[in-house]
Coordinates of C-alpha atoms in Angstrom, one line a residue:
I1 CA 0.3 0.2 0.1
C2 CA 1.5 3.2 -1.4
L3 CA 0.4 5.3 2.2
K4 CA 2.1 8.6 0.7
C5 CA -0.9 8.5 -1.3
L6 CA -3.2 7.4 0.6
Q7 CA -2.6 11.0 2.0
K8 CA -3.4 12.6 -0.6
D9 CA -7.0 11.2 -1.7
P10 CA -8.9 11.0 1.3
A11 CA -11.5 8.6 -0.9
K12 CA -9.2 5.9 -1.4
R13 CA -7.9 6.0 2.1
Y14 CA -11.6 5.3 2.9
A15 CA -12.0 2.7 0.5
T16 CA -9.2 1.1 2.1
A17 CA -9.8 1.2 5.3
V18 CA -13.3 -0.3 4.2
V19 CA -11.9 -3.4 2.6
L20 CA -9.1 -4.0 5.7
R21 CA -12.1 -4.1 8.1
H22 CA -14.6 -5.7 6.5
V23 CA -13.3 -7.1 3.5
Q24 CA -10.1 -9.0 4.7
G25 CA -11.2 -9.2 8.1
L26 CA -8.9 -7.1 10.0
S27 CA -9.4 -6.1 13.2
Y28 CA -9.5 -2.5 13.6
A29 CA -6.1 -2.1 15.4
E30 CA -5.0 -4.6 12.7
A31 CA -5.9 -2.4 10.5
A32 CA -4.4 0.4 11.4
E33 CA -1.7 -1.1 11.3
V34 CA -1.1 -1.9 8.1
L35 CA -2.2 1.7 7.4
D36 CA 0.2 2.9 9.9
Q37 CA -1.9 5.7 11.4
P38 CA -4.1 5.6 15.3
V39 CA -7.0 3.0 16.0
G40 CA -9.4 5.9 16.2
T41 CA -7.9 7.3 12.7
T42 CA -8.5 4.6 11.4
K43 CA -12.5 3.5 12.5
S44 CA -13.2 7.2 11.6
D45 CA -12.2 6.5 8.3
V46 CA -13.9 2.6 7.8
H47 CA -17.4 4.4 9.0
R48 CA -16.5 7.4 5.9
G49 CA -16.2 5.1 3.9
L50 CA -19.1 3.0 4.3
R51 CA -20.6 6.3 4.5
L52 CA -19.8 7.5 1.1
L53 CA -20.5 3.5 -0.3
R54 CA -23.7 4.2 0.6
L55 CA -24.5 7.6 -1.0
A56 CA -23.1 6.2 -4.2
L57 CA -24.8 2.7 -3.4
E58 CA -28.5 4.3 -3.0
P59 CA -29.7 5.5 -6.8
E60 CA -28.7 1.4 -7.6
V61 CA -30.8 0.2 -4.7
L62 CA -33.7 2.9 -5.1
E63 CA -34.2 1.5 -8.5
V64 CA -34.2 -2.0 -7.9
R65 CA -36.6 -1.0 -5.0
S66 CA -38.9 0.4 -7.1
H67 CA -39.0 -2.0 -9.8

């Protein structure tokens, strides 16, 4: 993981935190270690990443529900 790249692009940083936590199944502490940041920051990044994902998928979910 290019940590400097992630610092420049918050969306990638959030997505990486979500993938580490929810796709790869790492604990927050393990994800924080991989990302070289505090656990609290990792929790915030995961939360923000999930929120962005929800917002991005919301139109798709609404379209499926309307059919």
